Short mmCIF file of C-alpha atoms and ligand atoms in Angstrom, two decimals:
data_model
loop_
_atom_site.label_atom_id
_atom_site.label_comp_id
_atom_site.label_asym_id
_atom_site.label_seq_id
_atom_site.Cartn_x
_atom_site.Cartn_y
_atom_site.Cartn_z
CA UNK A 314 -18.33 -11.61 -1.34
CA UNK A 315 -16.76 -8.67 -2.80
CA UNK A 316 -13.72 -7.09 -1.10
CA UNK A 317 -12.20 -4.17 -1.51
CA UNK A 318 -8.59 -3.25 0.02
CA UNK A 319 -6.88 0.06 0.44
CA UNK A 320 -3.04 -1.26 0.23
CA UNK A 321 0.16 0.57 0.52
CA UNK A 322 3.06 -1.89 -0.42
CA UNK A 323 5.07 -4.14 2.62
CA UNK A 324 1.84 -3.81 5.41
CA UNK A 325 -1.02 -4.31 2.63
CA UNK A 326 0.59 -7.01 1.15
CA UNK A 327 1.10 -9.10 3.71
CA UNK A 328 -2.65 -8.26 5.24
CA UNK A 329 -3.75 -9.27 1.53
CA UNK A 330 -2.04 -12.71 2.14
CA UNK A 331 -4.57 -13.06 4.70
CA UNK A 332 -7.83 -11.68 3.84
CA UNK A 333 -7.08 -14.18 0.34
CA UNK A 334 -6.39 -17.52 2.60
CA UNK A 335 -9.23 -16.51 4.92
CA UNK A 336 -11.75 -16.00 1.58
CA UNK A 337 -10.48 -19.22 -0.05
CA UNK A 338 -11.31 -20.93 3.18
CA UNK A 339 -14.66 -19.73 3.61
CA UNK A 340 -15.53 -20.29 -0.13
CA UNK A 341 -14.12 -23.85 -0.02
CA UNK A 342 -16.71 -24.16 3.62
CA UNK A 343 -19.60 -22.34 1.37
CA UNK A 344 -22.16 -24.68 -0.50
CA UNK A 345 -23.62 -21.74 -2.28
CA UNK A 346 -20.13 -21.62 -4.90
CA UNK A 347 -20.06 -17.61 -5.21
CA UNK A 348 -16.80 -16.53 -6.29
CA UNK A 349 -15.14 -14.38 -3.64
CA UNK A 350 -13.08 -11.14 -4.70
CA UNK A 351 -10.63 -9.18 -4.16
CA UNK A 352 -9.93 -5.42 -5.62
CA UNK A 353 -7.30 -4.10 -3.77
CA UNK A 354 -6.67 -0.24 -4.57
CA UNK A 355 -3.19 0.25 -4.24
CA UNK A 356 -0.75 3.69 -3.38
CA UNK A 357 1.11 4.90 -6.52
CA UNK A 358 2.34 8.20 -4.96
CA UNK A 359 5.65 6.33 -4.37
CA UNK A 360 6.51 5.76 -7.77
CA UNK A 361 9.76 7.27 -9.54
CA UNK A 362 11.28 6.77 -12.75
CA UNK A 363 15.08 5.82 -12.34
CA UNK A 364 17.43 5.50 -14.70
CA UNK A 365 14.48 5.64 -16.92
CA UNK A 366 12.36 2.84 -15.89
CA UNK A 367 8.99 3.70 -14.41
CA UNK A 368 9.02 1.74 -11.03
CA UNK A 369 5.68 1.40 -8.44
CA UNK A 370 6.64 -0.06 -5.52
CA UNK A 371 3.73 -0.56 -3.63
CA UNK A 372 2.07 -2.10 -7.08
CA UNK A 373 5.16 -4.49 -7.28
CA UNK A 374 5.13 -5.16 -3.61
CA UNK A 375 1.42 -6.48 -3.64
CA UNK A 376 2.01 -8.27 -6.89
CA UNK A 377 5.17 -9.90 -5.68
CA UNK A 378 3.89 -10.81 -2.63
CA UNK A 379 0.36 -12.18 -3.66
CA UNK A 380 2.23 -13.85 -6.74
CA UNK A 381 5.19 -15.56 -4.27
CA UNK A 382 7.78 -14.17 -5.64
CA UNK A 383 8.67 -11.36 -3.07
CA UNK A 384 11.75 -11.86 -0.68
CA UNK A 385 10.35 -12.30 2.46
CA UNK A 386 13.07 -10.95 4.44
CA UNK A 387 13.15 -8.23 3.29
CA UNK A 388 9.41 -7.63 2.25
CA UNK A 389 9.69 -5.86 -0.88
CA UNK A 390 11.70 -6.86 -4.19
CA UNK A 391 12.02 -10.61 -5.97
CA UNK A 392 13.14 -13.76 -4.28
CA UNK A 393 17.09 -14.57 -4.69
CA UNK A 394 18.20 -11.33 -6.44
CA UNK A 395 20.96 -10.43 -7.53
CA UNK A 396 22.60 -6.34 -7.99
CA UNK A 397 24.66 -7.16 -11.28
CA UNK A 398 23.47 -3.85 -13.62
CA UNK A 399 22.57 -2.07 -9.94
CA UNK A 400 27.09 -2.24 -9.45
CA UNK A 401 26.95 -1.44 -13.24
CA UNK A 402 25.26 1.58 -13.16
CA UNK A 403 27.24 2.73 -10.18
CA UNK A 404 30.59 2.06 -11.84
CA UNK A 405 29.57 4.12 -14.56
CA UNK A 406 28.50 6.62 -11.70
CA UNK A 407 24.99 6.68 -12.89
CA UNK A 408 22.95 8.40 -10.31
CA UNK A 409 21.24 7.47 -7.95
CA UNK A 410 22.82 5.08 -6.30
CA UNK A 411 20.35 4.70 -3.07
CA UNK A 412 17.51 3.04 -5.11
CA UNK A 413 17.45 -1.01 -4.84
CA UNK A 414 17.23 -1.86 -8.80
CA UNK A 415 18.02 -5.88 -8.57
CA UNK A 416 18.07 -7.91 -11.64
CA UNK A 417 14.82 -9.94 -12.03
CA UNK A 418 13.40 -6.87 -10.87
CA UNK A 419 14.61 -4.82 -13.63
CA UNK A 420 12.54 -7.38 -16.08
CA UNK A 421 9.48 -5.63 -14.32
CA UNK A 422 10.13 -2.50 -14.87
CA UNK A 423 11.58 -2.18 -18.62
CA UNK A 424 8.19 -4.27 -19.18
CA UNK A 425 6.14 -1.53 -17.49
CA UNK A 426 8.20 1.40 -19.13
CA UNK A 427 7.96 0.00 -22.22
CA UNK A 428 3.92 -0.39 -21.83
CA UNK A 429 3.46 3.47 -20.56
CA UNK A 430 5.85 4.58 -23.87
CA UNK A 431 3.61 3.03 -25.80
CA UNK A 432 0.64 4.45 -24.57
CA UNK A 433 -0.72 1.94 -22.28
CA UNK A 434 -2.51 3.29 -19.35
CA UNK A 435 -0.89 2.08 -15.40
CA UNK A 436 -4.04 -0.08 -14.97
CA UNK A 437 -3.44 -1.90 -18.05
CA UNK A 438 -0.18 -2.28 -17.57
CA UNK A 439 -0.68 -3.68 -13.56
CA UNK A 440 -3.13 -5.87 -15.77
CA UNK A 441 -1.03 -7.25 -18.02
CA UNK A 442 1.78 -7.51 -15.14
CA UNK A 443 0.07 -9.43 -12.99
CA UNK A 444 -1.17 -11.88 -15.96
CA UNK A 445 2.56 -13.58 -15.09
CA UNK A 446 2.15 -13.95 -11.07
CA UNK A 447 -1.43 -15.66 -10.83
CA UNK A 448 -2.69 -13.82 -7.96
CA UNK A 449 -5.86 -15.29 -7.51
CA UNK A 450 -6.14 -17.83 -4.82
CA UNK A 451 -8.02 -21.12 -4.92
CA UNK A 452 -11.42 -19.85 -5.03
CA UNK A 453 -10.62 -16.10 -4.57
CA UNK A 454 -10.58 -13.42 -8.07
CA UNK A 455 -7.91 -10.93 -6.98
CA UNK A 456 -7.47 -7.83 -8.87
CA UNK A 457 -5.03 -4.85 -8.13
CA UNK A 458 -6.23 -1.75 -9.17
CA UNK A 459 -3.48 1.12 -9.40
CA UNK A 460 -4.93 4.27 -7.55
CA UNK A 461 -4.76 6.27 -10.27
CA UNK A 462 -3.71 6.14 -14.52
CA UNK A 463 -1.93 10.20 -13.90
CA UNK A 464 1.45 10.20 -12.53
CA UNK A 465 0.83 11.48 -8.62
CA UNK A 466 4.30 11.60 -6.64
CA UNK A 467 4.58 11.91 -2.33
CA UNK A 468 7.43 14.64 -2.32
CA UNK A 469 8.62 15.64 0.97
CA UNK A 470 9.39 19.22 1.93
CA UNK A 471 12.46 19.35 4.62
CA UNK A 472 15.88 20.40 5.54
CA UNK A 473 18.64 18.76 4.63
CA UNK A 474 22.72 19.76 5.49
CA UNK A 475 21.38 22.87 6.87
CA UNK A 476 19.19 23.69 3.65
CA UNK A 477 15.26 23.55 2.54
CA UNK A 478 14.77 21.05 0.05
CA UNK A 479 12.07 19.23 -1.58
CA UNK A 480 12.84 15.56 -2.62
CA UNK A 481 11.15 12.48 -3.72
CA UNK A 482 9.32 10.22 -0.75
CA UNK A 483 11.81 7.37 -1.79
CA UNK A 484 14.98 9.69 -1.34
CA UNK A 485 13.86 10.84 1.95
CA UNK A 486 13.31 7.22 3.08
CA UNK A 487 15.97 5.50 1.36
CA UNK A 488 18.75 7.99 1.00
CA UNK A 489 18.03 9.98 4.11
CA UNK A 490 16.74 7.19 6.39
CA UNK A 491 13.16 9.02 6.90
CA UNK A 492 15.70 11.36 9.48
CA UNK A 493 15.47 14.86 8.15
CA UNK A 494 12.36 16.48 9.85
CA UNK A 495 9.19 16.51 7.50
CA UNK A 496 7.55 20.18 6.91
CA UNK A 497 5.51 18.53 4.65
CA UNK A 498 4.34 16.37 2.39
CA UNK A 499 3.29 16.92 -1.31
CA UNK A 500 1.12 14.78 -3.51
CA UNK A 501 2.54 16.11 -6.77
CA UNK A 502 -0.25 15.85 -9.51
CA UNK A 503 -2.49 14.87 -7.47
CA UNK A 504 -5.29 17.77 -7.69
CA UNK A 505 -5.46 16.89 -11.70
CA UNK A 506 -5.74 12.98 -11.16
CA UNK A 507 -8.70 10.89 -11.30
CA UNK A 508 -9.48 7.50 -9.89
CA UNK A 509 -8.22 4.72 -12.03
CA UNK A 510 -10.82 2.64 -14.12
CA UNK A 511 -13.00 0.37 -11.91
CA UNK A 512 -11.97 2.23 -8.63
CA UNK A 513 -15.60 3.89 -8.09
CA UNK A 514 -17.41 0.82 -9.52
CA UNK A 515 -15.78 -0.97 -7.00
CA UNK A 516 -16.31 0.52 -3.84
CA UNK A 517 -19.91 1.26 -4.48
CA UNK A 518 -20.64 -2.69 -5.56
CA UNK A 519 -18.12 -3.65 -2.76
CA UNK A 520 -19.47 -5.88 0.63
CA UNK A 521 -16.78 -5.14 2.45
CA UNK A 522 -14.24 -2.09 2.66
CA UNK A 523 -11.18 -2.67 4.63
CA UNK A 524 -7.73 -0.21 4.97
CA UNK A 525 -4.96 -2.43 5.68
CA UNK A 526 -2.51 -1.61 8.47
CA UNK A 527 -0.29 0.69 6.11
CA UNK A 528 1.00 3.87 6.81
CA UNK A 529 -1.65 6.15 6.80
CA UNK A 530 0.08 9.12 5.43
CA UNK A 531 1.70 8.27 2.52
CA UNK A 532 0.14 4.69 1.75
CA UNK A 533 -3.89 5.33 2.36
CA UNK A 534 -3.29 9.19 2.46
CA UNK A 535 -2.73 9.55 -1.26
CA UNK A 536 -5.43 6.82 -2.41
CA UNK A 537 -7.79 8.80 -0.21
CA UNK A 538 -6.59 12.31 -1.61
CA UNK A 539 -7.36 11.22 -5.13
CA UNK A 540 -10.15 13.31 -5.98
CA UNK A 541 -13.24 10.96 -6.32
CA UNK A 542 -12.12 8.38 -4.04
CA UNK A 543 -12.84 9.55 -0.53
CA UNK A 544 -16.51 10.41 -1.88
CA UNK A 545 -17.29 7.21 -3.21
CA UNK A 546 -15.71 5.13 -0.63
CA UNK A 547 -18.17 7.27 1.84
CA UNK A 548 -20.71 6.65 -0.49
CA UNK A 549 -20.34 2.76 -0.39
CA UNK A 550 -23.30 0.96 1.18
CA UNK A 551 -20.67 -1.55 2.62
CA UNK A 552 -19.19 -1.17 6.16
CA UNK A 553 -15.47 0.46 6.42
CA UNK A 554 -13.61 -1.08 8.54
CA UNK A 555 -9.28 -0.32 9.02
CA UNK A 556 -6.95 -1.72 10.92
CA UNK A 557 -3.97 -0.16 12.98
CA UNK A 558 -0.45 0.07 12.05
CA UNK A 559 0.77 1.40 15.02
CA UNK A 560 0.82 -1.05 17.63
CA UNK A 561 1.60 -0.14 21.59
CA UNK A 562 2.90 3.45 20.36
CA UNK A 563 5.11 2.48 17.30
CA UNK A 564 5.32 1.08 13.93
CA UNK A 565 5.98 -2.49 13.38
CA UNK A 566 8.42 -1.43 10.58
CA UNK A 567 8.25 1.47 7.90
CA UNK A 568 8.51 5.11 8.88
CA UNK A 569 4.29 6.29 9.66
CA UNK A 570 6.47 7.31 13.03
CA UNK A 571 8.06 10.06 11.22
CA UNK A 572 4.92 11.10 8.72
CA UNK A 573 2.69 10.97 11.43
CA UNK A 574 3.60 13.76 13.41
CA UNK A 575 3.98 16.42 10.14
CA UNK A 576 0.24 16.01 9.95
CA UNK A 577 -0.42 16.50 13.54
CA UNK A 578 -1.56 13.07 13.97
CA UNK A 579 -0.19 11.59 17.19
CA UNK A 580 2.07 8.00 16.83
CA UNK A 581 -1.19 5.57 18.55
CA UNK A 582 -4.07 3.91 17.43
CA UNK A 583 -6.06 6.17 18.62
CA UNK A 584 -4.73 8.97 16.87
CA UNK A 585 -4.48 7.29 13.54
CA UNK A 586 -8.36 5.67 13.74
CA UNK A 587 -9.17 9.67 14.82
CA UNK A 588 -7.58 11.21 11.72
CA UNK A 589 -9.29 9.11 10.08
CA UNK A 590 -12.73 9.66 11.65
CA UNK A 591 -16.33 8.64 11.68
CA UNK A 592 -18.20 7.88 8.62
CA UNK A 593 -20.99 8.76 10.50
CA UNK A 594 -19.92 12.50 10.43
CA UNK A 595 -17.11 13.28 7.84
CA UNK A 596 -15.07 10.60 8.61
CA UNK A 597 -14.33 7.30 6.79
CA UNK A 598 -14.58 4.50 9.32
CA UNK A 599 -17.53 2.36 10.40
CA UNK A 600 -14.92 0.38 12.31
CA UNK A 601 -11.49 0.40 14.05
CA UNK A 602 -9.41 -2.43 14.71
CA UNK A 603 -6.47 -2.07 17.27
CA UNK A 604 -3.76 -4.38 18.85
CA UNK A 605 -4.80 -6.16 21.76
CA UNK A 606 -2.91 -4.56 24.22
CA UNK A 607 -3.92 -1.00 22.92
CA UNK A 608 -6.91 1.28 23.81
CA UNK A 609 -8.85 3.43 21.43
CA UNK A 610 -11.49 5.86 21.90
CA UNK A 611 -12.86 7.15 18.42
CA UNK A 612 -16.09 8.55 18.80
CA UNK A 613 -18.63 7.32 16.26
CA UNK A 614 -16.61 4.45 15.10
CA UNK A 615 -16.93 0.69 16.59
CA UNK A 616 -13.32 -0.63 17.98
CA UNK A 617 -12.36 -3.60 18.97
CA UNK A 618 -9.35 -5.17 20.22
CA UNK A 619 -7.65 -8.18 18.73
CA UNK A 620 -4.38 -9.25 18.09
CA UNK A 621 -2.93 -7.14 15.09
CA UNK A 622 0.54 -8.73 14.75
CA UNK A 623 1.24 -10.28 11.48
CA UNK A 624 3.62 -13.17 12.31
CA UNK A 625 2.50 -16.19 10.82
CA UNK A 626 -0.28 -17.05 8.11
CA UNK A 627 -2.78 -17.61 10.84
CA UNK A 628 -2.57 -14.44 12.64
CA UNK A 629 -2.66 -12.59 9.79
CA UNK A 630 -5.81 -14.54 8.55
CA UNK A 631 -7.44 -13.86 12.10
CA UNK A 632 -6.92 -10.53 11.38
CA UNK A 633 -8.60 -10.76 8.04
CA UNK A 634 -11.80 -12.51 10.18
CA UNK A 635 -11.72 -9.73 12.72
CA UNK A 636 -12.33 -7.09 9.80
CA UNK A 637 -14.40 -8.72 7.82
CA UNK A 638 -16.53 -9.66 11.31
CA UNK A 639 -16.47 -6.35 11.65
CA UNK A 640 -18.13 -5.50 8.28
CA UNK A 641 -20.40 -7.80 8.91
CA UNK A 642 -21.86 -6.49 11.82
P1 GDP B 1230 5.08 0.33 2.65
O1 GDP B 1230 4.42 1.04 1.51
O2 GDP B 1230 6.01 -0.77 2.22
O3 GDP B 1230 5.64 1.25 3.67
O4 GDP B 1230 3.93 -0.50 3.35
P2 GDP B 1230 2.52 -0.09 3.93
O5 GDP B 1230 2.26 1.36 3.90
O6 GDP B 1230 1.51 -0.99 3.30
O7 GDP B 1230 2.67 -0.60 5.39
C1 GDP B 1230 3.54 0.03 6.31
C2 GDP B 1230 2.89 -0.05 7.66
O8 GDP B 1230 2.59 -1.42 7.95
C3 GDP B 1230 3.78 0.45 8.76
O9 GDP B 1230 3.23 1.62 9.31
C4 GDP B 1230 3.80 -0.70 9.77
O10 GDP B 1230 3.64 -0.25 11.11
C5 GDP B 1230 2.62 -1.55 9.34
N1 GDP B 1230 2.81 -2.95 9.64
C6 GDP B 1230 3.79 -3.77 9.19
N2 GDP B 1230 3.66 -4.99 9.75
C7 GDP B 1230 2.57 -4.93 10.57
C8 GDP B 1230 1.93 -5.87 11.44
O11 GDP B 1230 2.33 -7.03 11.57
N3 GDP B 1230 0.82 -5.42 12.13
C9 GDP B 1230 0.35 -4.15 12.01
N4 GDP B 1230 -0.75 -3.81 12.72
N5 GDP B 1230 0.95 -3.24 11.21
C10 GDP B 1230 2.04 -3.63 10.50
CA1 CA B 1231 5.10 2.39 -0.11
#
């Protein structure tokens, strides 16, 4: 059984918890002893450099989290952190001061900068990364696959203090709480970037394709936008199946709220499964998964309604089995 994810960083992750546990499972059930996969494409468009270290959050996220190292609370960054060089850097008055650089955290990214100096492409980097955090499960091969080896970075056109600006994705959400109104966004690089290594190969030899609940405009928007991907992924003889981050009319955390509506995509399941659309005409989606107490009409696409809350191992892993069910037919 080979999987392959589309992942942003917080929602994928924690969806990748379960589709691994629910994969391990079924391979430690299976008599035949296949070895399950996972490739899990993952969003680069919100990486930044700061104060000269390369950071991907999304890629750390998913490693973090597969590897058990993430804080839980707060879903992204390492387990019992500490700020020492972060207060450093401010009392020096090193801009900026709104990005979350932690300690152990810092190991990551002078490790990654250092790689990328030297010539090393992102996807050999990731590799090399995730050497350290083990992220296969039991049974289950788990591979993250950056979306891209060119730099591609989700700027946001929008007013701030009365002026037009255009600003990183992570200074809009971190420094500006997601609040000034989005005129656009802008996948910077993004025409002249090609899928990374493996990334075709993958979703053409793939069994099952799922999008995790992230946020559909700036977490599957940019893997999608990558020229290359959307074709092949279209092209893949396995079933397509995503699954809603927008439950009764909101997010469950994140900002897809406030990115939504600057693509004309309105804040429900409904909408989000419609923007992305049909396979069957020029869509992406053999299937649609949406919260239980949500409706959903998305012509051409199969939905069903199950229980899309990730708050414990188990539901997430029922989730997993409802998409994968899906893909199965
Ligand atoms: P980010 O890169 O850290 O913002 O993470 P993602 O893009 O991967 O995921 C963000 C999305 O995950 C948000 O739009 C949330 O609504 C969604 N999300 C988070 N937790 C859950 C959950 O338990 N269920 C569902 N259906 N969506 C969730
Ligand atoms: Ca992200």
């Amino acid at each position: 059984m080979r999987v392959v994810v589309l992942a942003g960083g917080v929602g994928g992750a924690r969806f990748l918890l379960g589709v691994r546990a629910l994969l391990d499972d079924e391979a430690a059930r299976s008599t035949s002893g296949g070895q399950p996969q996972i490739q899990v494409i993952v969003n680069t468009g919100d990486d930044l450099t700061v104060h000269g270290l390369r950071v991907c959050p999304d890629l750390d996220t998913v490693m973090y989290t597969l590897g058990d190292g993430i804080d839980t609370d707060r879903g992204w960054g390492r387990r019992s952190e500490s700020w020492q060089a972060k207060e450093e850097l401010a009392a020096y008055g090193a801009e900026p001061f709104w990005f979350g650089l932690g300690d152990r955290d810092i190991a990551t990214h002078l490790i990654r900068t250092r790689m990328l100096d030297a010539g090393y492409p992102l996807s050999e980097v990731t590799a090399a990364l995730c050497e350290r955090w083990h992220l296969d499960g039991s049974a289950t091969q788990v591979q993250l696959l950056p979306m891209s080896d060119q730099r591609v970075e989700t700027h946001v056109v929008c007013e701030i203090e009365g002026a037009r600006r255009v600003v990183h994705f992570q200074e809009w959400w971190i420094a500006h709480h997601a609040q000034p109104p989005v005129e656009e966004f802008v996948f910077v690089g993004l025409d002249d970037s090609l899928p990374g290594p493996g990334i075709v190969e993958a979703l053409s030899a793939a069994d099952a394709v799922l999008l995790a609940p992230s946020n559909p405009v700036v977490s599957i928007g940019p893997i999608l936008a990558v020229p290359g991907v959307r074709a092949a992924l279209r092209e893949s003889s396995a079933r397509v199946v995503g699954l809603s981050p927008i439950v009764d009319g909101a997010v469950v955390r994140g900002m897809a709220d406030k990115c939504l509506p600057a693509v004309g995509v309105p804040v429900t399941a409904q909408g989000v499964g419609r923007h992305y659309g049909p396979r069957k005409s020029d869509g992406i989606l053999d299937g649609w998964l949406v919260h239980e107490s949500d409706t959903a009409d998305v012509p051409g696409v199969e939905v069903r309604m199950v229980p899309l809350l990730m708050r414990s191992p188990e539901a997430t892993i029922a989730m997993a089995q409802a998409a994968l069910d899906l893909c199965r037919g």
